[in-house]
Structures are given as C-alpha cells and as structure tokens.
Amino acid sequence: MTVFVRKNADKPPMLVYENVKKCYGTFMAVNGVSLHVNAGEVVCLIGPSGSGKSTLLRCTNALETIDGGEIRFEGKPLPTKDAEIRQIRQRMGMVFQSFELFPHKTALENVSIGLTTVKKMATEKARTRAIALLTKVGLADKTANYPANLSGGQQQRVAIARALAMEPHVMLFDEPTSALDPETVGEVLNVMRNLAQEGMTMIVVTHEMSFARRVANWVVVFERGQLLEQGPPQQIFEAPTIERTRDFLGHLGWSG
Amino acid sequence: MNLDWSIVWQSRGPLLEGALVTILLTALTMMIAVPGGIVLALMRGSRLRPVAWFATGFVELFRNLPLLLLVYWAFYVMPVLTGLGLPPFATGLAALCLNVSAYNSETFRSGINSIRRGQSEAGLALGMSRSEVFRQIVLPQAWRRVLPILASTWVSLFKDTSLVSVIAVGELAHTAMQIRSQSFRVLEMLTAMAAIYWLLGYPQAKIVDWIHRKYGVRE
Ligand SMILES: Nc1ncnc2c1ncn2[C@@H]1O[C@H](COP(=O)(O)OP(=O)(O)OP(=O)(O)O)[C@@H](O)[C@H]1O
Ligand SMILES: [Mg+2]
C-alpha cells in the first residue's frame, strides 16, 4: 500500500485546528476537532446535518469565538482584537449557503464594496477589478444587475467574485450549492473547480459528494461535533475505515 | 344664524404665517427625531448595559406619555429642571422631539432587526468594521423598510403639532384660536382651520400612500 502524501506537506500548513471546541450553552457544537489544511489544498467537510461543519467554518474567520483549543492561521493563533481580526478576515474569503449578496447594490458594487471600504481603493480601480472578477466567473454581462434580477447560480457566482476581490489566501465555502436549483448547481461547481485548479486553498462544506470525490485533496467526515475520519477522497469514498462513514455515505445513496 | 366669512380672508396673513410655523415645526421635529431615533435604536442595541438601559427607559417613558401632557411638562417643568428658559417655539419643539424620537427609535429598531444576520456577517467576513457594516449594509436596507412608517409618522405629527398651541406657539391652531377669540367668529374660524389643515394634510397623505406602494411590499 502506497502512503498518501498531502499537497505541500513539506511546508508549514496554512491552517491548523488543535482540539477546537465550541459550545452553545451546554451543547458542544464542535467538540475537540484537530486537523490541518495545507496551502493549495481543497479540503471538503462532510457529515450529517448538525454535526458542526458550519460552526467550525465560522470559527475559522472568527464569526464565532472558540471556547477551547486553538486555530492557527499562517502560523499565528487567531487574534482577539477587533482590528486584527479584520486583517485576518481580509485574507479569508467566505461564501454562504444563502449567498448574502447586498440587495441594494448591483453585482459590480457587491464585488467592489470590500475594495473601496476595507482596502480604501479608488472607485475607478475597484471597478476595473470588479469587472475582471465578474468576467472570471462568467458574468461580464451582468455587472449592472441587482441581485433580485439574477438567478441563484448567478448570485452565488457574484458572491464568489466578491470574496475573491479581497485576494484571500483561503476560501471558505459553506454549502455553496445547497440553496440552488439543480440546473444552476453545475455553473457554481465549475467556478469552484477552476479556482481549485488555479491553486486556491479551499475549505468546502458540501453535500455534493461527486464534487468532493473529484476535486477534494482531503476529505473530513464530521459527526456530532467530532471528527469521524479524515483522509484522501479515495480512502473516504472507496474504503472508509470507519463503519459510520460508510453508513453516512450509504444514506446519501453513495455506494463506493 | 349670520355668518361672516370675510374674517377668514381678512386674517389670511396671520393664518398663512401660522401654517408656515406648523410646517416648520413638523419639518424641524422630523429633522431632529430621525437621527435621534437612529441613535436611540443603536443605544438600545448597545453591548454596554447602562447605555441600553438609559435608551430603553427614555423610549418607554416618552412613547407612553400623552403628547399634550408632555407639552405642558416641557413648558412648566423643564425650565425648573434644566434652568433653561426657552421660548414657546423651542419648548414645543423639544416636547415633540422627545415623543417622536421615541417613536422613531422603535421604528428603526424593528427595521434594523428585520435585516438578516447573514447580511452583517457577509460584511464582516470581507473585513469591514461593525460601523462600516451598519452604515453601508444594514442602514440602507433598513431605511427602505422604515420609510413608509416614517412617512405615516410625519402625517400624524403634522396634525399633532396643533397640541403645542396650548403653550402659545404661534402655529396654525393657535393663530386661528386667537383670531376666533378676538373676533368671536367661532364657526368661521374653526371651519377655516379645518379646511387649511385638510388642504395641507391631504396631499401629504397621498404622498405617503405612494411611498407605501413604492417601498411597502418589497422583499
Ligand atoms: N447560534 C447557535 N446557538 C445554538 N446552537 C447552535 C447555534 N449555531 C449552531 N448551533 C447548533 O450547533 C450544532 C452544529 O451546527 P452546524 O450549523 O455547525 O451544523 P452543520 O454540520 O453545518 O449542519 P448542516 O449540514 O445542517 O448545515 C447544531 O446542532 C446546531 O443546532
Ligand atoms: Mg451548515
């Protein structure tokens, strides 16, 4: 049996989670999770509903604060000061299940707002960048549209462009295709696949098993706030070592 | 019964002036009470407990007192409390502002709370500060939702300004009452007053209806 070597395993990891805990009241949403993400890797988080995948993602960019353990990003623990957290967040793009585009702004303004507000870039320059990014996600002709006049798939692509505008080092996706009509899932997954090919580091919470199977370099299976199993997709999808992983995949209609 | 409508025409100067004061009072009150309402709404949501308590107390007090009482209170009690002897116009304005700010605060609070948390999180995730998120993302969206309510408040306020006539602010109601008591033309002056309020108020109500249609049911 050949030993699987993770991408960029010879370099320090981009993100390290060490025994991370997050509780809501007495309920442990994340209960001692340890894993790491190397630069350029696509890591998919899978697992049943309520198992803590979103919570872990939201702890990563400090939308939630952790109650135990440590998250290190590019070698340093996540800061606690507001100004420093904002610095970190600029280096992490986030894409939400429900898009969360700003409805009072056009596609172009949605993409450029981070540049003008946070990076204090001049309007013209931000505009040029936003157009380039919208072109990249295949929406060059929709720059003037408001979100209400875009399909779900188009909205999610704008949301990806909005996150990319900040030139993040890692992209966090929380079920980016779960709220989409089946016809538009493909266009969003395509954009994500292209990003992966460009070498973007990505953490993707998803129920799209075929995406995880084909695009991920590393798959992490969650259950009840804990890691059930992690490994390369070949292992998780073809030879899961844990019975429960097999059960979970079986429930989704996946049969190796 | 002998009616003499000429008194209305003869009093057109003071009546016009009174109407202008009424409009000015309404506009000034709103100009103060809209930002005031936003500030109070923000204070109520503050993480600093005393700040939130103060704002809650302020809003619950001034929202639940009869406006007429507030006007009297401002006239008789406020100078004693603050040592400030304000002219009637400013006193009336202050009473209206206390009441309408409290109302607007509730309007803004519900508007702000109606914006999904995910919207703020999307802004924060880009690296925006809380105040940037509020100004660029939450407030513009809340604004659209509260505009119809603010417009209705404006129309009520326009009529309610007549209450400050009790402390001799020279607005439309007070002016008309003065002329009435000097000329003894009660029916004529009351009718004229009603007509002027209605003629000014009706178009405003129509504009409010239009705002409701334009911004009311959007999502
Ligand atoms: N703000 C909160 N307050 C209380 N409980 C919460 C909160 N957020 C999440 N939880 C709970 O934490 C657990 C983990 O939630 P999380 O959203 O991380 O699950 P998930 O794996 O992303 O599930 P899904 O696939 O349904 O999105 C759930 O049981 C959820 O009810
Ligand atoms: Mg989730």
mmCIF file with all atom_site columns, N, CA and C in Angstrom, chain B residues 4-44:
data_model
loop_
_atom_site.group_PDB
_atom_site.id
_atom_site.type_symbol
_atom_site.label_atom_id
_atom_site.label_alt_id
_atom_site.label_comp_id
_atom_site.label_asym_id
_atom_site.label_entity_id
_atom_site.label_seq_id
_atom_site.pdbx_PDB_ins_code
_atom_site.Cartn_x
_atom_site.Cartn_y
_atom_site.Cartn_z
_atom_site.occupancy
_atom_site.B_iso_or_equiv
_atom_site.pdbx_formal_charge
_atom_site.auth_seq_id
_atom_site.auth_comp_id
_atom_site.auth_asym_id
_atom_site.auth_atom_id
_atom_site.pdbx_PDB_model_num
ATOM 1   N N  . ASP B 1 4  ? -70.150 85.364 8.786  1.00 0.00 ? 4  ASP B N  1
ATOM 2   C CA . ASP B 1 4  ? -69.365 86.381 8.096  1.00 0.00 ? 4  ASP B CA 1
ATOM 3   C C  . ASP B 1 4  ? -68.001 85.790 7.749  1.00 0.00 ? 4  ASP B C  1
ATOM 4   N N  . TRP B 1 5  ? -67.923 85.308 6.525  1.00 0.00 ? 5  TRP B N  1
ATOM 5   C CA . TRP B 1 5  ? -66.697 84.623 6.122  1.00 0.00 ? 5  TRP B CA 1
ATOM 6   C C  . TRP B 1 5  ? -65.566 85.599 5.794  1.00 0.00 ? 5  TRP B C  1
ATOM 7   N N  . SER B 1 6  ? -65.891 86.873 5.741  1.00 0.00 ? 6  SER B N  1
ATOM 8   C CA . SER B 1 6  ? -64.842 87.825 5.366  1.00 0.00 ? 6  SER B CA 1
ATOM 9   C C  . SER B 1 6  ? -63.704 87.823 6.383  1.00 0.00 ? 6  SER B C  1
ATOM 10  N N  . ILE B 1 7  ? -64.032 87.430 7.631  1.00 0.00 ? 7  ILE B N  1
ATOM 11  C CA . ILE B 1 7  ? -62.989 87.410 8.653  1.00 0.00 ? 7  ILE B CA 1
ATOM 12  C C  . ILE B 1 7  ? -61.839 86.485 8.268  1.00 0.00 ? 7  ILE B C  1
ATOM 13  N N  . VAL B 1 8  ? -62.179 85.408 7.544  1.00 0.00 ? 8  VAL B N  1
ATOM 14  C CA . VAL B 1 8  ? -61.151 84.457 7.133  1.00 0.00 ? 8  VAL B CA 1
ATOM 15  C C  . VAL B 1 8  ? -60.184 85.127 6.158  1.00 0.00 ? 8  VAL B C  1
ATOM 16  N N  . TRP B 1 9  ? -60.776 85.816 5.176  1.00 0.00 ? 9  TRP B N  1
ATOM 17  C CA . TRP B 1 9  ? -59.932 86.481 4.172  1.00 0.00 ? 9  TRP B CA 1
ATOM 18  C C  . TRP B 1 9  ? -59.107 87.586 4.806  1.00 0.00 ? 9  TRP B C  1
ATOM 19  N N  . GLN B 1 10 ? -59.747 88.310 5.745  1.00 0.00 ? 10 GLN B N  1
ATOM 20  C CA . GLN B 1 10 ? -59.013 89.406 6.404  1.00 0.00 ? 10 GLN B CA 1
ATOM 21  C C  . GLN B 1 10 ? -57.837 88.864 7.223  1.00 0.00 ? 10 GLN B C  1
ATOM 22  N N  . SER B 1 11 ? -57.988 87.625 7.718  1.00 0.00 ? 11 SER B N  1
ATOM 23  C CA . SER B 1 11 ? -56.928 87.073 8.570  1.00 0.00 ? 11 SER B CA 1
ATOM 24  C C  . SER B 1 11 ? -55.935 86.242 7.779  1.00 0.00 ? 11 SER B C  1
ATOM 25  N N  . ARG B 1 12 ? -55.956 86.371 6.455  1.00 0.00 ? 12 ARG B N  1
ATOM 26  C CA . ARG B 1 12 ? -55.134 85.464 5.648  1.00 0.00 ? 12 ARG B CA 1
ATOM 27  C C  . ARG B 1 12 ? -53.646 85.563 5.986  1.00 0.00 ? 12 ARG B C  1
ATOM 28  N N  . GLY B 1 13 ? -53.212 86.777 6.297  1.00 0.00 ? 13 GLY B N  1
ATOM 29  C CA . GLY B 1 13 ? -51.788 86.956 6.632  1.00 0.00 ? 13 GLY B CA 1
ATOM 30  C C  . GLY B 1 13 ? -51.379 86.114 7.821  1.00 0.00 ? 13 GLY B C  1
ATOM 31  N N  . PRO B 1 14 ? -51.984 86.344 8.994  1.00 0.00 ? 14 PRO B N  1
ATOM 32  C CA . PRO B 1 14 ? -51.631 85.547 10.175 1.00 0.00 ? 14 PRO B CA 1
ATOM 33  C C  . PRO B 1 14 ? -51.865 84.045 9.968  1.00 0.00 ? 14 PRO B C  1
ATOM 34  N N  . LEU B 1 15 ? -52.939 83.691 9.265  1.00 0.00 ? 15 LEU B N  1
ATOM 35  C CA . LEU B 1 15 ? -53.213 82.265 9.048  1.00 0.00 ? 15 LEU B CA 1
ATOM 36  C C  . LEU B 1 15 ? -52.104 81.612 8.225  1.00 0.00 ? 15 LEU B C  1
ATOM 37  N N  . LEU B 1 16 ? -51.673 82.310 7.197  1.00 0.00 ? 16 LEU B N  1
ATOM 38  C CA . LEU B 1 16 ? -50.590 81.794 6.352  1.00 0.00 ? 16 LEU B CA 1
ATOM 39  C C  . LEU B 1 16 ? -49.316 81.620 7.178  1.00 0.00 ? 16 LEU B C  1
ATOM 40  N N  . GLU B 1 17 ? -49.067 82.644 7.992  1.00 0.00 ? 17 GLU B N  1
ATOM 41  C CA . GLU B 1 17 ? -47.890 82.584 8.848  1.00 0.00 ? 17 GLU B CA 1
ATOM 42  C C  . GLU B 1 17 ? -47.980 81.385 9.798  1.00 0.00 ? 17 GLU B C  1
ATOM 43  N N  . GLY B 1 18 ? -49.183 81.213 10.380 1.00 0.00 ? 18 GLY B N  1
ATOM 44  C CA . GLY B 1 18 ? -49.406 80.079 11.287 1.00 0.00 ? 18 GLY B CA 1
ATOM 45  C C  . GLY B 1 18 ? -49.176 78.753 10.585 1.00 0.00 ? 18 GLY B C  1
ATOM 46  N N  . ALA B 1 19 ? -49.666 78.661 9.338  1.00 0.00 ? 19 ALA B N  1
ATOM 47  C CA . ALA B 1 19 ? -49.486 77.415 8.579  1.00 0.00 ? 19 ALA B CA 1
ATOM 48  C C  . ALA B 1 19 ? -48.002 77.156 8.342  1.00 0.00 ? 19 ALA B C  1
ATOM 49  N N  . LEU B 1 20 ? -47.259 78.243 8.051  1.00 0.00 ? 20 LEU B N  1
ATOM 50  C CA . LEU B 1 20 ? -45.819 78.078 7.830  1.00 0.00 ? 20 LEU B CA 1
ATOM 51  C C  . LEU B 1 20 ? -45.116 77.600 9.097  1.00 0.00 ? 20 LEU B C  1
ATOM 52  N N  . VAL B 1 21 ? -45.546 78.141 10.241 1.00 0.00 ? 21 VAL B N  1
ATOM 53  C CA . VAL B 1 21 ? -44.935 77.707 11.503 1.00 0.00 ? 21 VAL B CA 1
ATOM 54  C C  . VAL B 1 21 ? -45.229 76.229 11.739 1.00 0.00 ? 21 VAL B C  1
ATOM 55  N N  . THR B 1 22 ? -46.467 75.817 11.419 1.00 0.00 ? 22 THR B N  1
ATOM 56  C CA . THR B 1 22 ? -46.840 74.401 11.565 1.00 0.00 ? 22 THR B CA 1
ATOM 57  C C  . THR B 1 22 ? -45.934 73.515 10.718 1.00 0.00 ? 22 THR B C  1
ATOM 58  N N  . ILE B 1 23 ? -45.739 73.914 9.466  1.00 0.00 ? 23 ILE B N  1
ATOM 59  C CA . ILE B 1 23 ? -44.886 73.122 8.570  1.00 0.00 ? 23 ILE B CA 1
ATOM 60  C C  . ILE B 1 23 ? -43.444 73.103 9.078  1.00 0.00 ? 23 ILE B C  1
ATOM 61  N N  . LEU B 1 24 ? -42.978 74.272 9.510  1.00 0.00 ? 24 LEU B N  1
ATOM 62  C CA . LEU B 1 24 ? -41.613 74.375 10.019 1.00 0.00 ? 24 LEU B CA 1
ATOM 63  C C  . LEU B 1 24 ? -41.420 73.476 11.242 1.00 0.00 ? 24 LEU B C  1
ATOM 64  N N  . LEU B 1 25 ? -42.410 73.519 12.133 1.00 0.00 ? 25 LEU B N  1
ATOM 65  C CA . LEU B 1 25 ? -42.354 72.711 13.349 1.00 0.00 ? 25 LEU B CA 1
ATOM 66  C C  . LEU B 1 25 ? -42.292 71.219 13.014 1.00 0.00 ? 25 LEU B C  1
ATOM 67  N N  . THR B 1 26 ? -43.116 70.810 12.045 1.00 0.00 ? 26 THR B N  1
ATOM 68  C CA . THR B 1 26 ? -43.126 69.408 11.626 1.00 0.00 ? 26 THR B CA 1
ATOM 69  C C  . THR B 1 26 ? -41.764 69.016 11.051 1.00 0.00 ? 26 THR B C  1
ATOM 70  N N  . ALA B 1 27 ? -41.261 69.867 10.142 1.00 0.00 ? 27 ALA B N  1
ATOM 71  C CA . ALA B 1 27 ? -40.002 69.544 9.471  1.00 0.00 ? 27 ALA B CA 1
ATOM 72  C C  . ALA B 1 27 ? -38.844 69.499 10.464 1.00 0.00 ? 27 ALA B C  1
ATOM 73  N N  . LEU B 1 28 ? -38.777 70.500 11.341 1.00 0.00 ? 28 LEU B N  1
ATOM 74  C CA . LEU B 1 28 ? -37.677 70.534 12.311 1.00 0.00 ? 28 LEU B CA 1
ATOM 75  C C  . LEU B 1 28 ? -37.739 69.330 13.247 1.00 0.00 ? 28 LEU B C  1
ATOM 76  N N  . THR B 1 29 ? -38.961 69.012 13.689 1.00 0.00 ? 29 THR B N  1
ATOM 77  C CA . THR B 1 29 ? -39.104 67.855 14.583 1.00 0.00 ? 29 THR B CA 1
ATOM 78  C C  . THR B 1 29 ? -38.569 66.601 13.912 1.00 0.00 ? 29 THR B C  1
ATOM 79  N N  . MET B 1 30 ? -38.960 66.379 12.659 1.00 0.00 ? 30 MET B N  1
ATOM 80  C CA . MET B 1 30 ? -38.502 65.182 11.955 1.00 0.00 ? 30 MET B CA 1
ATOM 81  C C  . MET B 1 30 ? -37.000 65.220 11.734 1.00 0.00 ? 30 MET B C  1
ATOM 82  N N  . MET B 1 31 ? -36.469 66.402 11.416 1.00 0.00 ? 31 MET B N  1
ATOM 83  C CA . MET B 1 31 ? -35.026 66.505 11.162 1.00 0.00 ? 31 MET B CA 1
ATOM 84  C C  . MET B 1 31 ? -34.214 66.129 12.397 1.00 0.00 ? 31 MET B C  1
ATOM 85  N N  . ILE B 1 32 ? -34.796 66.391 13.573 1.00 0.00 ? 32 ILE B N  1
ATOM 86  C CA . ILE B 1 32 ? -34.099 66.024 14.807 1.00 0.00 ? 32 ILE B CA 1
ATOM 87  C C  . ILE B 1 32 ? -34.449 64.598 15.222 1.00 0.00 ? 32 ILE B C  1
ATOM 88  N N  . ALA B 1 33 ? -35.724 64.239 15.047 1.00 0.00 ? 33 ALA B N  1
ATOM 89  C CA . ALA B 1 33 ? -36.191 62.964 15.606 1.00 0.00 ? 33 ALA B CA 1
ATOM 90  C C  . ALA B 1 33 ? -35.814 61.753 14.752 1.00 0.00 ? 33 ALA B C  1
ATOM 91  N N  . VAL B 1 34 ? -35.451 61.963 13.486 1.00 0.00 ? 34 VAL B N  1
ATOM 92  C CA . VAL B 1 34 ? -34.997 60.809 12.688 1.00 0.00 ? 34 VAL B CA 1
ATOM 93  C C  . VAL B 1 34 ? -33.587 60.384 13.119 1.00 0.00 ? 34 VAL B C  1
ATOM 94  N N  . PRO B 1 35 ? -32.605 61.306 13.091 1.00 0.00 ? 35 PRO B N  1
ATOM 95  C CA . PRO B 1 35 ? -31.305 60.906 13.637 1.00 0.00 ? 35 PRO B CA 1
ATOM 96  C C  . PRO B 1 35 ? -31.411 60.487 15.100 1.00 0.00 ? 35 PRO B C  1
ATOM 97  N N  . GLY B 1 36 ? -32.258 61.207 15.855 1.00 0.00 ? 36 GLY B N  1
ATOM 98  C CA . GLY B 1 36 ? -32.453 60.863 17.269 1.00 0.00 ? 36 GLY B CA 1
ATOM 99  C C  . GLY B 1 36 ? -32.936 59.435 17.423 1.00 0.00 ? 36 GLY B C  1
ATOM 100 N N  . GLY B 1 37 ? -33.878 59.052 16.558 1.00 0.00 ? 37 GLY B N  1
ATOM 101 C CA . GLY B 1 37 ? -34.415 57.691 16.614 1.00 0.00 ? 37 GLY B CA 1
ATOM 102 C C  . GLY B 1 37 ? -33.351 56.660 16.287 1.00 0.00 ? 37 GLY B C  1
ATOM 103 N N  . ILE B 1 38 ? -32.509 56.970 15.297 1.00 0.00 ? 38 ILE B N  1
ATOM 104 C CA . ILE B 1 38 ? -31.434 56.030 14.922 1.00 0.00 ? 38 ILE B CA 1
ATOM 105 C C  . ILE B 1 38 ? -30.467 55.861 16.089 1.00 0.00 ? 38 ILE B C  1
ATOM 106 N N  . VAL B 1 39 ? -30.084 56.993 16.691 1.00 0.00 ? 39 VAL B N  1
ATOM 107 C CA . VAL B 1 39 ? -29.135 56.929 17.807 1.00 0.00 ? 39 VAL B CA 1
ATOM 108 C C  . VAL B 1 39 ? -29.733 56.127 18.962 1.00 0.00 ? 39 VAL B C  1
ATOM 109 N N  . LEU B 1 40 ? -31.002 56.391 19.291 1.00 0.00 ? 40 LEU B N  1
ATOM 110 C CA . LEU B 1 40 ? -31.644 55.654 20.388 1.00 0.00 ? 40 LEU B CA 1
ATOM 111 C C  . LEU B 1 40 ? -31.726 54.162 20.071 1.00 0.00 ? 40 LEU B C  1
ATOM 112 N N  . ALA B 1 41 ? -32.045 53.845 18.813 1.00 0.00 ? 41 ALA B N  1
ATOM 113 C CA . ALA B 1 41 ? -32.142 52.431 18.426 1.00 0.00 ? 41 ALA B CA 1
ATOM 114 C C  . ALA B 1 41 ? -30.787 51.748 18.588 1.00 0.00 ? 41 ALA B C  1
ATOM 115 N N  . LEU B 1 42 ? -29.710 52.464 18.181 1.00 0.00 ? 42 LEU B N  1
ATOM 116 C CA . LEU B 1 42 ? -28.363 51.903 18.328 1.00 0.00 ? 42 LEU B CA 1
ATOM 117 C C  . LEU B 1 42 ? -28.001 51.745 19.789 1.00 0.00 ? 42 LEU B C  1
ATOM 118 N N  . MET B 1 43 ? -28.369 52.758 20.602 1.00 0.00 ? 43 MET B N  1
ATOM 119 C CA . MET B 1 43 ? -28.062 52.690 22.029 1.00 0.00 ? 43 MET B CA 1
ATOM 120 C C  . MET B 1 43 ? -28.778 51.504 22.673 1.00 0.00 ? 43 MET B C  1
ATOM 121 N N  . ARG B 1 44 ? -30.019 51.249 22.237 1.00 0.00 ? 44 ARG B N  1
ATOM 122 C CA . ARG B 1 44 ? -30.767 50.130 22.824 1.00 0.00 ? 44 ARG B CA 1
ATOM 123 C C  . ARG B 1 44 ? -30.103 48.808 22.497 1.00 0.00 ? 44 ARG B C  1
#
